[in-house]
Coordinates of C-alpha atoms in Angstrom, one line a residue:
Chain E
M1 CA 33.8 -0.8 11.1
H2 CA 36.5 -3.1 9.8
H3 CA 34.9 -6.4 10.3
P4 CA 31.3 -6.2 9.2
I5 CA 29.1 -8.8 10.9
P6 CA 27.8 -11.1 8.2
G7 CA 24.1 -10.5 7.8
S8 CA 24.2 -7.3 9.8
H9 CA 22.5 -5.4 7.0
K10 CA 19.4 -7.6 7.2
H11 CA 16.6 -5.8 8.9
R12 CA 14.5 -7.8 11.3
T13 CA 11.0 -6.9 12.3
R14 CA 8.6 -8.9 14.5
I15 CA 4.9 -9.4 13.8
R16 CA 2.3 -11.4 15.8
V17 CA 0.0 -13.4 13.5
R18 CA -3.6 -12.0 13.7
Y19 CA -6.7 -14.1 13.8
A20 CA -7.9 -12.2 10.7
E21 CA -4.9 -13.5 8.8
T22 CA -5.8 -17.2 9.2
D23 CA -8.2 -19.1 7.0
Q24 CA -10.3 -22.2 7.5
M25 CA -7.3 -24.5 6.9
G26 CA -6.2 -23.2 10.3
V27 CA -3.1 -21.4 9.1
V28 CA -2.2 -18.1 7.6
Y29 CA -3.8 -17.4 4.2
Y30 CA -1.1 -17.2 1.5
S31 CA -1.6 -13.6 0.4
N32 CA -0.9 -12.3 3.8
Y33 CA 2.8 -13.1 3.6
F34 CA 3.0 -10.3 1.0
V35 CA 1.5 -7.9 3.5
W36 CA 4.3 -8.9 5.9
M37 CA 6.9 -8.4 3.2
E38 CA 5.6 -4.8 2.9
I39 CA 6.1 -4.3 6.6
G40 CA 9.6 -5.7 6.3
R41 CA 10.7 -3.3 3.6
V42 CA 9.0 -0.2 5.2
E43 CA 10.9 -1.0 8.5
L44 CA 14.1 -1.5 6.7
V45 CA 13.7 1.9 5.1
R46 CA 12.9 3.4 8.5
E47 CA 16.0 1.8 10.1
R48 CA 18.1 3.4 7.5
G49 CA 17.0 6.8 8.6
F50 CA 14.0 8.1 6.6
N51 CA 10.5 6.9 6.1
Y52 CA 8.5 5.7 3.2
K53 CA 5.5 7.8 4.1
E54 CA 7.5 11.0 3.8
L55 CA 9.0 9.8 0.5
E56 CA 5.4 9.6 -0.8
Q57 CA 4.2 12.9 0.7
T58 CA 7.3 15.1 0.4
E59 CA 9.1 13.8 -2.7
G60 CA 6.1 12.4 -4.5
L61 CA 7.9 9.1 -5.0
F62 CA 6.1 5.8 -5.0
L63 CA 7.5 2.3 -4.8
S64 CA 5.5 0.4 -7.3
V65 CA 5.8 -3.4 -7.3
I66 CA 6.5 -5.1 -10.6
D67 CA 7.3 -8.6 -9.3
A68 CA 6.4 -10.6 -6.2
T69 CA 7.2 -14.2 -5.3
C70 CA 6.9 -16.4 -2.3
H71 CA 8.0 -19.9 -1.6
Y72 CA 6.1 -21.5 1.3
L73 CA 7.8 -24.1 3.5
Y74 CA 5.9 -24.4 6.8
P75 CA 2.6 -22.7 7.7
A76 CA 2.5 -19.7 10.0
R77 CA -0.1 -20.1 12.7
Y78 CA -2.4 -17.9 14.7
D79 CA -0.8 -16.0 17.6
E80 CA 2.7 -17.1 16.6
E81 CA 5.4 -14.5 16.6
I82 CA 7.2 -14.3 13.3
V83 CA 10.3 -12.5 12.2
V84 CA 10.5 -10.9 8.8
Q85 CA 14.1 -10.5 7.7
T86 CA 14.5 -8.1 4.8
E87 CA 17.5 -7.1 2.7
V88 CA 18.1 -5.1 -0.4
V89 CA 19.5 -7.5 -3.0
N90 CA 19.5 -5.3 -6.0
A91 CA 19.3 -1.5 -6.4
S92 CA 19.8 0.9 -9.3
S93 CA 18.6 4.4 -9.8
R94 CA 15.3 3.2 -11.1
T95 CA 14.6 -0.2 -9.5
I96 CA 15.1 -1.9 -6.2
E97 CA 14.7 -5.6 -5.2
F98 CA 14.1 -6.9 -1.7
A99 CA 14.5 -10.5 -0.5
Y100 CA 12.7 -11.7 2.6
Q101 CA 12.9 -14.6 5.0
I102 CA 9.9 -15.2 7.2
R103 CA 10.8 -17.2 10.3
S104 CA 9.1 -18.4 13.5
A105 CA 10.5 -16.3 16.3
G106 CA 10.4 -19.1 18.7
S107 CA 12.1 -21.9 16.8
D108 CA 13.8 -19.8 14.1
R109 CA 12.4 -22.2 11.6
L110 CA 12.2 -20.8 8.1
L111 CA 8.5 -20.6 7.1
A112 CA 8.7 -18.8 3.8
Q113 CA 11.0 -16.8 1.6
G114 CA 10.2 -14.3 -1.0
S115 CA 11.2 -11.4 -3.1
T116 CA 9.7 -8.2 -4.5
R117 CA 11.0 -6.0 -7.3
H118 CA 9.9 -2.4 -7.6
I119 CA 10.3 0.7 -9.8
W120 CA 10.1 4.3 -8.6
L121 CA 7.2 6.3 -9.9
N122 CA 6.3 10.0 -9.6
R123 CA 2.9 11.5 -8.9
E124 CA 2.1 11.2 -12.6
W125 CA 2.9 7.5 -12.5
R126 CA 6.0 7.9 -14.6
P127 CA 9.1 5.9 -13.9
V128 CA 11.7 8.2 -12.3
R129 CA 15.3 8.0 -10.9
L130 CA 15.6 7.9 -7.1
P131 CA 17.5 11.0 -5.9
D132 CA 21.1 10.3 -4.8
Q133 CA 20.6 10.9 -1.1
Y134 CA 18.1 8.1 -1.0
R135 CA 20.1 5.8 -3.3
E136 CA 22.9 6.0 -0.8
V137 CA 20.8 4.7 2.1
L138 CA 19.0 2.1 0.0
R139 CA 22.1 0.5 -1.3
I140 CA 22.6 -3.2 -1.4
G141 CA 23.6 -5.0 1.9
Chain O
M1 CA -47.0 2.2 -10.5
H2 CA -50.1 1.7 -8.4
H3 CA -49.1 -1.4 -6.6
P4 CA -45.6 -1.1 -5.5
I5 CA -44.0 -4.5 -4.9
P6 CA -43.1 -4.7 -1.2
G7 CA -39.4 -4.5 -0.8
S8 CA -38.9 -3.4 -4.4
H9 CA -36.6 -0.6 -3.3
K10 CA -34.2 -2.9 -1.6
H11 CA -31.2 -3.6 -3.8
R12 CA -30.0 -7.2 -3.9
T13 CA -26.5 -8.2 -4.9
R14 CA -24.9 -11.7 -4.8
I15 CA -21.5 -12.5 -3.6
R16 CA -19.7 -15.9 -3.3
V17 CA -17.7 -16.3 -0.1
R18 CA -14.0 -16.3 -0.8
Y19 CA -11.5 -18.6 1.0
A20 CA -9.6 -15.5 2.0
E21 CA -12.6 -14.3 3.9
T22 CA -12.7 -17.3 6.2
D23 CA -10.7 -17.7 9.5
Q24 CA -9.6 -20.7 11.5
M25 CA -13.0 -21.0 13.1
G26 CA -14.0 -22.3 9.7
V27 CA -16.4 -19.4 9.0
V28 CA -16.2 -15.9 7.6
Y29 CA -14.1 -13.5 9.8
Y30 CA -16.4 -10.8 11.2
S31 CA -14.9 -7.7 9.7
N32 CA -15.6 -9.0 6.2
Y33 CA -19.3 -8.4 6.5
F34 CA -18.5 -4.7 6.4
V35 CA -16.7 -5.2 3.1
W36 CA -19.9 -6.9 1.8
M37 CA -22.0 -3.9 3.0
E38 CA -19.7 -1.6 1.0
I39 CA -20.5 -3.7 -2.1
G40 CA -24.2 -3.5 -1.3
R41 CA -24.3 0.3 -1.1
V42 CA -22.1 0.7 -4.2
E43 CA -24.4 -1.6 -6.2
L44 CA -27.5 0.2 -4.9
V45 CA -26.0 3.5 -6.2
R46 CA -25.2 1.9 -9.5
E47 CA -28.7 0.5 -9.9
R48 CA -30.1 4.0 -9.3
G49 CA -28.2 5.3 -12.3
F50 CA -24.9 6.7 -11.5
N51 CA -21.7 5.3 -10.0
Y52 CA -19.8 6.0 -6.9
K53 CA -16.4 6.0 -8.6
E54 CA -17.5 8.9 -10.8
L55 CA -18.9 10.7 -7.8
E56 CA -15.4 10.6 -6.3
Q57 CA -13.6 11.4 -9.5
T58 CA -15.9 13.9 -11.2
E59 CA -17.6 15.6 -8.3
G60 CA -14.9 15.2 -5.7
L61 CA -17.5 13.8 -3.3
F62 CA -16.6 11.1 -0.8
L63 CA -18.9 9.0 1.3
S64 CA -17.2 8.9 4.7
V65 CA -18.5 6.4 7.2
I66 CA -19.2 7.7 10.7
D67 CA -21.0 4.7 12.2
A68 CA -21.1 1.0 11.4
T69 CA -22.9 -1.8 13.2
C70 CA -23.4 -5.5 12.6
H71 CA -25.5 -8.1 14.4
Y72 CA -24.4 -11.7 13.6
L73 CA -27.0 -14.5 13.7
Y74 CA -25.5 -17.4 11.7
P75 CA -22.1 -17.8 10.3
A76 CA -21.4 -17.4 6.5
R77 CA -19.3 -20.2 5.2
Y78 CA -16.7 -20.7 2.4
D79 CA -18.1 -21.0 -1.1
E80 CA -21.7 -20.1 0.0
E81 CA -23.6 -17.7 -2.1
I82 CA -24.9 -14.8 0.0
V83 CA -27.2 -12.0 -0.9
V84 CA -26.7 -8.5 0.4
Q85 CA -29.9 -6.6 0.6
T86 CA -29.4 -2.9 0.9
E87 CA -31.7 0.0 1.4
V88 CA -31.5 3.7 2.2
V89 CA -33.2 4.2 5.6
N90 CA -32.3 7.8 6.2
A91 CA -31.1 10.6 3.9
S92 CA -30.5 14.3 4.2
S93 CA -28.4 16.7 2.2
R94 CA -25.5 16.0 4.4
T95 CA -25.9 12.4 5.7
I96 CA -27.1 9.1 4.5
E97 CA -27.8 5.8 6.3
F98 CA -28.0 2.4 4.8
A99 CA -29.5 -0.8 6.3
Y100 CA -28.3 -4.3 5.2
Q101 CA -29.5 -7.8 5.5
I102 CA -27.1 -10.5 4.6
R103 CA -28.8 -13.8 3.7
S104 CA -27.8 -17.2 2.5
A105 CA -28.8 -17.3 -1.2
G106 CA -29.8 -21.0 -0.9
S107 CA -31.9 -21.1 2.2
D108 CA -32.7 -17.4 2.4
R109 CA -31.7 -17.6 6.1
L110 CA -30.8 -14.3 7.6
L111 CA -27.1 -14.5 8.6
A112 CA -26.5 -10.9 9.7
Q113 CA -28.0 -7.5 9.6
G114 CA -26.2 -4.2 9.9
S115 CA -26.2 -0.5 9.2
T116 CA -23.8 2.2 8.2
R117 CA -24.1 6.0 8.5
H118 CA -22.1 8.4 6.4
I119 CA -21.4 12.0 5.7
W120 CA -20.4 13.6 2.4
L121 CA -16.9 15.1 2.3
N122 CA -15.2 17.1 -0.4
R123 CA -11.6 16.8 -1.6
E124 CA -10.5 19.0 1.4
W125 CA -12.2 16.6 3.8
R126 CA -14.9 19.2 4.7
P127 CA -18.5 18.1 5.2
V128 CA -20.6 19.2 2.2
R129 CA -24.2 19.0 0.9
L130 CA -24.9 16.4 -1.7
P131 CA -26.0 18.2 -5.0
D132 CA -29.8 17.9 -5.6
Q133 CA -29.6 15.6 -8.6
Y134 CA -27.9 13.0 -6.5
R135 CA -30.2 13.5 -3.5
E136 CA -33.1 12.7 -5.7
V137 CA -31.7 9.3 -6.7
L138 CA -30.4 8.5 -3.2
R139 CA -33.7 9.2 -1.5
I140 CA -35.2 6.8 1.1
G141 CA -36.9 3.7 -0.1
Chain I
M1 CA -5.7 -1.6 46.9
H2 CA -8.0 1.0 48.5
H3 CA -7.8 3.6 45.8
P4 CA -8.1 2.0 42.4
I5 CA -6.5 4.1 39.7
P6 CA -9.2 5.1 37.3
G7 CA -8.7 3.3 34.0
S8 CA -6.1 1.0 35.4
H9 CA -7.9 -2.0 34.0
K10 CA -7.9 -0.8 30.5
H11 CA -5.5 -2.7 28.4
R12 CA -3.5 -0.8 25.9
T13 CA -1.8 -2.2 22.8
R14 CA 0.1 -0.4 20.0
I15 CA -0.3 -1.0 16.3
R16 CA 1.4 0.7 13.4
V17 CA -1.0 1.2 10.5
R18 CA -0.1 -0.9 7.5
Y19 CA -0.1 0.2 3.8
A20 CA -2.5 -2.7 3.1
E21 CA -5.0 -1.2 5.6
T22 CA -5.4 2.0 3.6
D23 CA -7.8 2.6 0.8
Q24 CA -7.9 5.0 -2.1
M25 CA -9.3 7.8 0.1
G26 CA -5.8 7.8 1.6
V27 CA -7.0 6.6 5.1
V28 CA -7.6 3.3 6.8
Y29 CA -10.5 1.3 5.3
Y30 CA -13.3 1.1 7.8
S31 CA -13.5 -2.6 8.3
N32 CA -9.9 -2.7 9.6
Y33 CA -10.8 -1.1 12.9
F34 CA -12.6 -4.3 13.7
V35 CA -9.3 -6.2 13.1
W36 CA -7.6 -3.9 15.5
M37 CA -10.4 -4.5 18.1
E38 CA -9.7 -8.2 17.8
I39 CA -6.0 -7.6 18.6
G40 CA -7.1 -5.4 21.5
R41 CA -9.2 -8.2 23.1
V42 CA -6.6 -10.9 22.5
E43 CA -3.9 -8.8 24.2
L44 CA -6.2 -8.0 27.1
V45 CA -6.7 -11.7 27.6
R46 CA -3.0 -12.4 27.4
E47 CA -2.2 -9.6 29.9
R48 CA -4.6 -11.3 32.3
G49 CA -2.6 -14.4 32.3
F50 CA -3.8 -16.9 29.7
N51 CA -4.1 -16.9 25.9
Y52 CA -6.9 -17.1 23.6
K53 CA -5.2 -19.6 21.3
E54 CA -4.9 -22.1 24.1
L55 CA -8.5 -21.5 25.0
E56 CA -9.4 -22.6 21.5
Q57 CA -7.0 -25.5 21.4
T58 CA -7.1 -26.9 24.9
E59 CA -10.5 -26.1 26.1
G60 CA -12.3 -26.0 22.8
L61 CA -13.9 -22.7 23.6
F62 CA -14.5 -20.1 20.9
L63 CA -15.4 -16.5 21.4
S64 CA -18.0 -15.9 18.7
V65 CA -19.0 -12.3 17.9
I66 CA -22.7 -11.5 18.0
D67 CA -22.6 -7.7 17.8
A68 CA -20.0 -5.2 16.6
T69 CA -20.2 -1.4 16.4
C70 CA -17.8 1.3 15.5
H71 CA -18.1 5.1 15.7
Y72 CA -15.5 6.9 13.5
L73 CA -14.3 10.4 14.5
Y74 CA -11.0 11.0 12.7
P75 CA -9.3 8.9 10.1
A76 CA -6.3 6.8 11.0
R77 CA -3.5 7.2 8.4
Y78 CA -0.7 5.1 7.0
D79 CA 2.3 4.6 9.2
E80 CA 0.6 6.2 12.2
E81 CA 1.1 4.5 15.5
I82 CA -2.3 3.9 17.1
V83 CA -3.3 2.7 20.6
V84 CA -6.1 0.3 21.1
Q85 CA -7.5 0.6 24.6
T86 CA -9.7 -2.3 25.5
E87 CA -11.8 -3.1 28.6
V88 CA -14.4 -5.6 29.6
V89 CA -17.7 -3.8 30.1
N90 CA -20.0 -6.7 30.7
A91 CA -19.4 -10.3 31.5
S92 CA -21.6 -13.2 32.5
S93 CA -20.9 -17.0 32.3
R94 CA -22.2 -17.0 28.8
T95 CA -21.4 -13.6 27.2
I96 CA -18.8 -11.0 27.3
E97 CA -18.7 -7.5 26.0
F98 CA -15.6 -5.4 25.2
A99 CA -15.4 -1.6 24.7
Y100 CA -12.6 -0.1 22.7
Q101 CA -11.0 3.3 22.1
I102 CA -8.7 3.7 19.2
R103 CA -6.3 6.7 19.6
S104 CA -3.4 8.2 17.8
A105 CA -0.3 7.4 19.9
G106 CA 1.3 10.7 19.0
S107 CA -1.5 13.1 19.8
D108 CA -3.7 10.9 22.0
R109 CA -6.6 12.0 19.8
L110 CA -9.6 9.7 19.9
L111 CA -10.0 8.3 16.3
A112 CA -12.8 5.8 16.9
Q113 CA -14.6 3.9 19.6
G114 CA -16.4 0.7 19.4
S115 CA -17.7 -2.4 21.1
T116 CA -18.1 -6.1 20.5
R117 CA -20.4 -8.6 22.2
H118 CA -19.6 -12.3 22.2
I119 CA -20.9 -15.7 23.3
W120 CA -18.8 -18.7 24.2
L121 CA -19.2 -21.7 21.9
N122 CA -17.8 -25.2 22.1
R123 CA -16.4 -27.3 19.3
E124 CA -19.9 -28.3 18.3
W125 CA -20.9 -24.6 18.0
R126 CA -23.2 -24.8 21.0
P127 CA -23.3 -21.9 23.5
V128 CA -21.6 -22.9 26.7
R129 CA -20.7 -21.4 30.1
L130 CA -17.2 -20.2 30.5
P131 CA -15.4 -22.3 33.3
D132 CA -15.0 -20.4 36.5
Q133 CA -11.2 -20.0 36.4
Y134 CA -11.5 -18.0 33.2
R135 CA -14.5 -16.0 34.4
E136 CA -12.5 -14.8 37.3
V137 CA -9.8 -13.3 35.0
L138 CA -12.2 -12.0 32.4
R139 CA -14.3 -10.1 35.0
I140 CA -15.3 -6.5 34.4
G141 CA -12.8 -3.7 35.0
Chain P
M1 CA -12.5 -33.7 -30.3
H2 CA -10.1 -33.6 -33.2
H3 CA -9.6 -29.9 -33.5
P4 CA -9.2 -28.4 -30.0
I5 CA -9.9 -24.7 -29.9
P6 CA -6.7 -23.0 -28.7
G7 CA -7.3 -21.5 -25.3
S8 CA -10.5 -23.4 -24.9
H9 CA -9.5 -24.9 -21.6
K10 CA -8.7 -21.6 -20.0
H11 CA -11.3 -20.8 -17.5
R12 CA -12.5 -17.2 -17.2
T13 CA -14.2 -15.6 -14.3
R14 CA -15.2 -12.0 -13.7
I15 CA -14.6 -10.0 -10.6
R16 CA -15.4 -6.3 -9.8
V17 CA -12.7 -4.5 -7.9
R18 CA -13.8 -3.7 -4.3
Y19 CA -13.0 -0.4 -2.6
A20 CA -11.5 -2.5 0.2
E21 CA -9.0 -3.8 -2.3
T22 CA -7.5 -0.4 -3.1
D23 CA -4.7 1.3 -1.1
Q24 CA -3.7 4.9 -0.8
M25 CA -1.8 4.8 -4.1
G26 CA -5.3 4.7 -5.6
V27 CA -5.0 1.3 -7.1
V28 CA -5.4 -2.3 -6.0
Y29 CA -3.0 -3.4 -3.3
Y30 CA -0.6 -6.0 -4.6
S31 CA -1.5 -8.9 -2.4
N32 CA -5.1 -8.9 -3.5
Y33 CA -4.1 -10.3 -6.9
F34 CA -3.4 -13.6 -5.1
V35 CA -6.9 -13.6 -3.7
W36 CA -8.2 -13.2 -7.3
M37 CA -6.0 -16.1 -8.4
E38 CA -7.6 -18.3 -5.6
I39 CA -11.0 -17.4 -7.1
G40 CA -9.8 -18.3 -10.5
R41 CA -8.6 -21.8 -9.6
V42 CA -11.7 -22.5 -7.5
E43 CA -14.0 -21.6 -10.4
L44 CA -11.9 -23.6 -12.8
V45 CA -12.4 -26.6 -10.6
R46 CA -16.1 -25.9 -10.4
E47 CA -16.4 -25.6 -14.1
R48 CA -14.8 -29.1 -14.4
G49 CA -17.6 -30.6 -12.4
F50 CA -16.8 -30.8 -8.8
N51 CA -16.1 -28.3 -6.1
Y52 CA -13.2 -27.5 -3.9
K53 CA -15.3 -27.1 -0.8
E54 CA -16.5 -30.7 -1.0
L55 CA -13.0 -31.9 -1.8
E56 CA -12.0 -30.5 1.6
Q57 CA -15.0 -31.7 3.5
T58 CA -15.7 -35.1 1.9
E59 CA -12.3 -36.2 0.8
G60 CA -10.2 -34.4 3.4
L61 CA -8.0 -33.1 0.6
F62 CA -6.4 -29.7 0.9
L63 CA -4.7 -27.7 -1.9
S64 CA -1.7 -26.3 -0.1
V65 CA 0.3 -23.6 -1.9
I66 CA 4.1 -24.0 -2.1
D67 CA 4.9 -21.3 -4.6
A68 CA 3.2 -18.1 -5.8
T69 CA 4.4 -15.4 -8.2
C70 CA 2.9 -12.4 -9.8
H71 CA 4.2 -10.0 -12.4
Y72 CA 2.4 -6.6 -12.4
L73 CA 2.1 -4.7 -15.7
Y74 CA -0.7 -2.1 -15.2
P75 CA -2.6 -1.3 -12.0
A76 CA -6.2 -2.5 -11.5
R77 CA -8.5 0.2 -10.3
Y78 CA -11.5 0.5 -8.1
D79 CA -14.8 -0.6 -9.7
E80 CA -13.1 -2.0 -12.7
E81 CA -14.3 -5.3 -14.0
I82 CA -11.4 -7.7 -14.3
V83 CA -11.2 -11.1 -15.9
V84 CA -9.1 -13.8 -14.3
Q85 CA -8.1 -16.4 -16.9
T86 CA -6.9 -19.6 -15.3
E87 CA -5.4 -22.8 -16.7
V88 CA -3.7 -25.9 -15.4
V89 CA -0.1 -25.9 -16.7
N90 CA 1.3 -28.8 -14.8
A91 CA -0.3 -31.7 -13.0
S92 CA 0.9 -34.9 -11.4
S93 CA -0.7 -37.1 -8.8
R94 CA 0.9 -35.0 -6.0
T95 CA 1.3 -31.5 -7.4
I96 CA -0.6 -29.1 -9.6
E97 CA 0.4 -25.7 -11.1
F98 CA -2.0 -23.0 -12.3
A99 CA -1.1 -20.0 -14.5
Y100 CA -3.2 -16.9 -14.4
Q101 CA -3.8 -13.8 -16.6
I102 CA -5.6 -10.9 -15.0
R103 CA -7.1 -8.6 -17.6
S104 CA -9.3 -5.5 -17.7
A105 CA -12.7 -6.7 -18.9
G106 CA -13.3 -3.5 -20.8
S107 CA -10.1 -3.1 -22.7
D108 CA -8.8 -6.7 -22.5
R109 CA -5.5 -5.2 -21.4
L110 CA -3.3 -7.6 -19.5
L111 CA -2.8 -6.2 -16.0
A112 CA -0.9 -9.0 -14.4
Q113 CA 0.1 -12.6 -14.8
G114 CA 1.0 -15.1 -12.2
S115 CA 1.3 -18.7 -11.1
T116 CA 0.7 -20.9 -8.1
R117 CA 2.1 -24.3 -7.4
H118 CA 0.4 -26.6 -4.9
I119 CA 0.6 -30.0 -3.2
W120 CA -2.3 -32.1 -2.0
L121 CA -2.4 -32.6 1.8
N122 CA -4.7 -34.8 3.9
R123 CA -6.3 -33.9 7.2
E124 CA -3.1 -34.8 9.0
W125 CA -1.2 -32.3 6.8
R126 CA 0.7 -35.2 5.0
P127 CA 1.3 -35.0 1.2
V128 CA -1.0 -37.4 -0.6
R129 CA -1.8 -38.5 -4.1
L130 CA -4.9 -37.1 -5.7
P131 CA -7.5 -39.9 -6.4
D132 CA -7.7 -40.8 -10.1
Q133 CA -11.2 -39.5 -10.6
Y134 CA -10.0 -36.0 -9.7
R135 CA -6.8 -36.3 -11.6
E136 CA -8.7 -36.9 -14.7
V137 CA -10.7 -33.6 -14.4
L138 CA -7.7 -31.6 -13.2
R139 CA -5.5 -32.6 -16.1
I140 CA -3.5 -30.0 -18.1
G141 CA -5.2 -27.9 -20.7

């Protein structure tokens, strides 16, 4: 395609907030945003044609997190539909970094944004290079 | 000992309720009581002289749950100290059943009671008999 | 309708197993099935034309669990799509009981079945009768 | 005191890793470190003579997170005792920032370090100034 649509490589996945994810402040407990980020990156990988589960089982490759951040703007609430927008913002043979925007599906209001940085490990927990066929699909953008 | 102390074989462990364990009703979310039961049975095992982690790693024995129940009487609240009282109520070479009472540490009020039933599995997920040395320590009472 | 379709009043909702829901046994941790049951009953309520969130906010009615059980047959695994089938098996003005079957979406294999029993509470945590308009939609079957 | 002991204002609290906190990689799932940080800051507050629960109930003051970060060095494992070391690194009338080190209690190895930044909210979710008596105890160091 000659004219790439800006933002077209951002994966979007929808999640409905569970009661279990709220706390007594009446909003989503802060650590759960990182669970949603995990769903975002897994779905991005799936959209690009393979799945993370097989990567673990068949290739013995594990995506180990080394950094995680989240900036919270507005609280997500019970039963709200939220959209996790995920993109690859950095990728080498050994590391990959995702950025996330978490929005209210109804209002499109940005609720939080975050990032995670990962290294690839093998079954012996040693850092490894991601095979070329996967690097191609997990490229930036 | 000639005069066993009633209840002496019930293991007690203390837990402080975490903010993460509450929900927007302002009390502990119901599935978390099962997490506390897990802590109760692990600590009972530890008190009896071995530990569940080693059972998994060294013996390749896994305690797989087949039934779980909980009856809720009063809500546990954030920051409250609770006591999980655990006992073995049934044990064979292949299955084990625990009963639990979850109490407020301050008032001793019974908040919930439950039970879990388990089978022993090996690394291939096949039901197995628990070796005699462990059966002895995991007996009823 | 003269010939009700058996099982037609069972609500079905799909959930994909999250990485966060697994434990080091490589399968879903047992307390998470109760989180899925909560999703099942909330979606059943939604399908019947109102939503639980509004019930809490507008009517000040809370569905408080008094009993929960789960029988586990086969483990649910990471990334698997599961179906939670929920039905009302008992309902009075003051209590309601749901039954659940949790199946693998691919094979339709029954993984677990459970139940929860609840009472209705008001904002002061006193048991109350469910207003008639809600009783009608939350009837059995 | 004329000669402050370096590090003397760092609060330490011990936590044993729960089975529920692990995932199928065999280590603690990454979002749970943020739950431990919450325990660390609550215990720091308690050590300084009041408690967060009362702050919420009596004063209507809520500590709302606006930023959270974690850098992961070594995985925490099931049944391991870990130490969460918490300190106030920044505090004004309206915001407070905590830094955390999460260590293995046995080896003292640093497993992860993180930070959280918060604002104070009232019951109407409006940013407020922390009353002076609390500011004094929640000072830096």
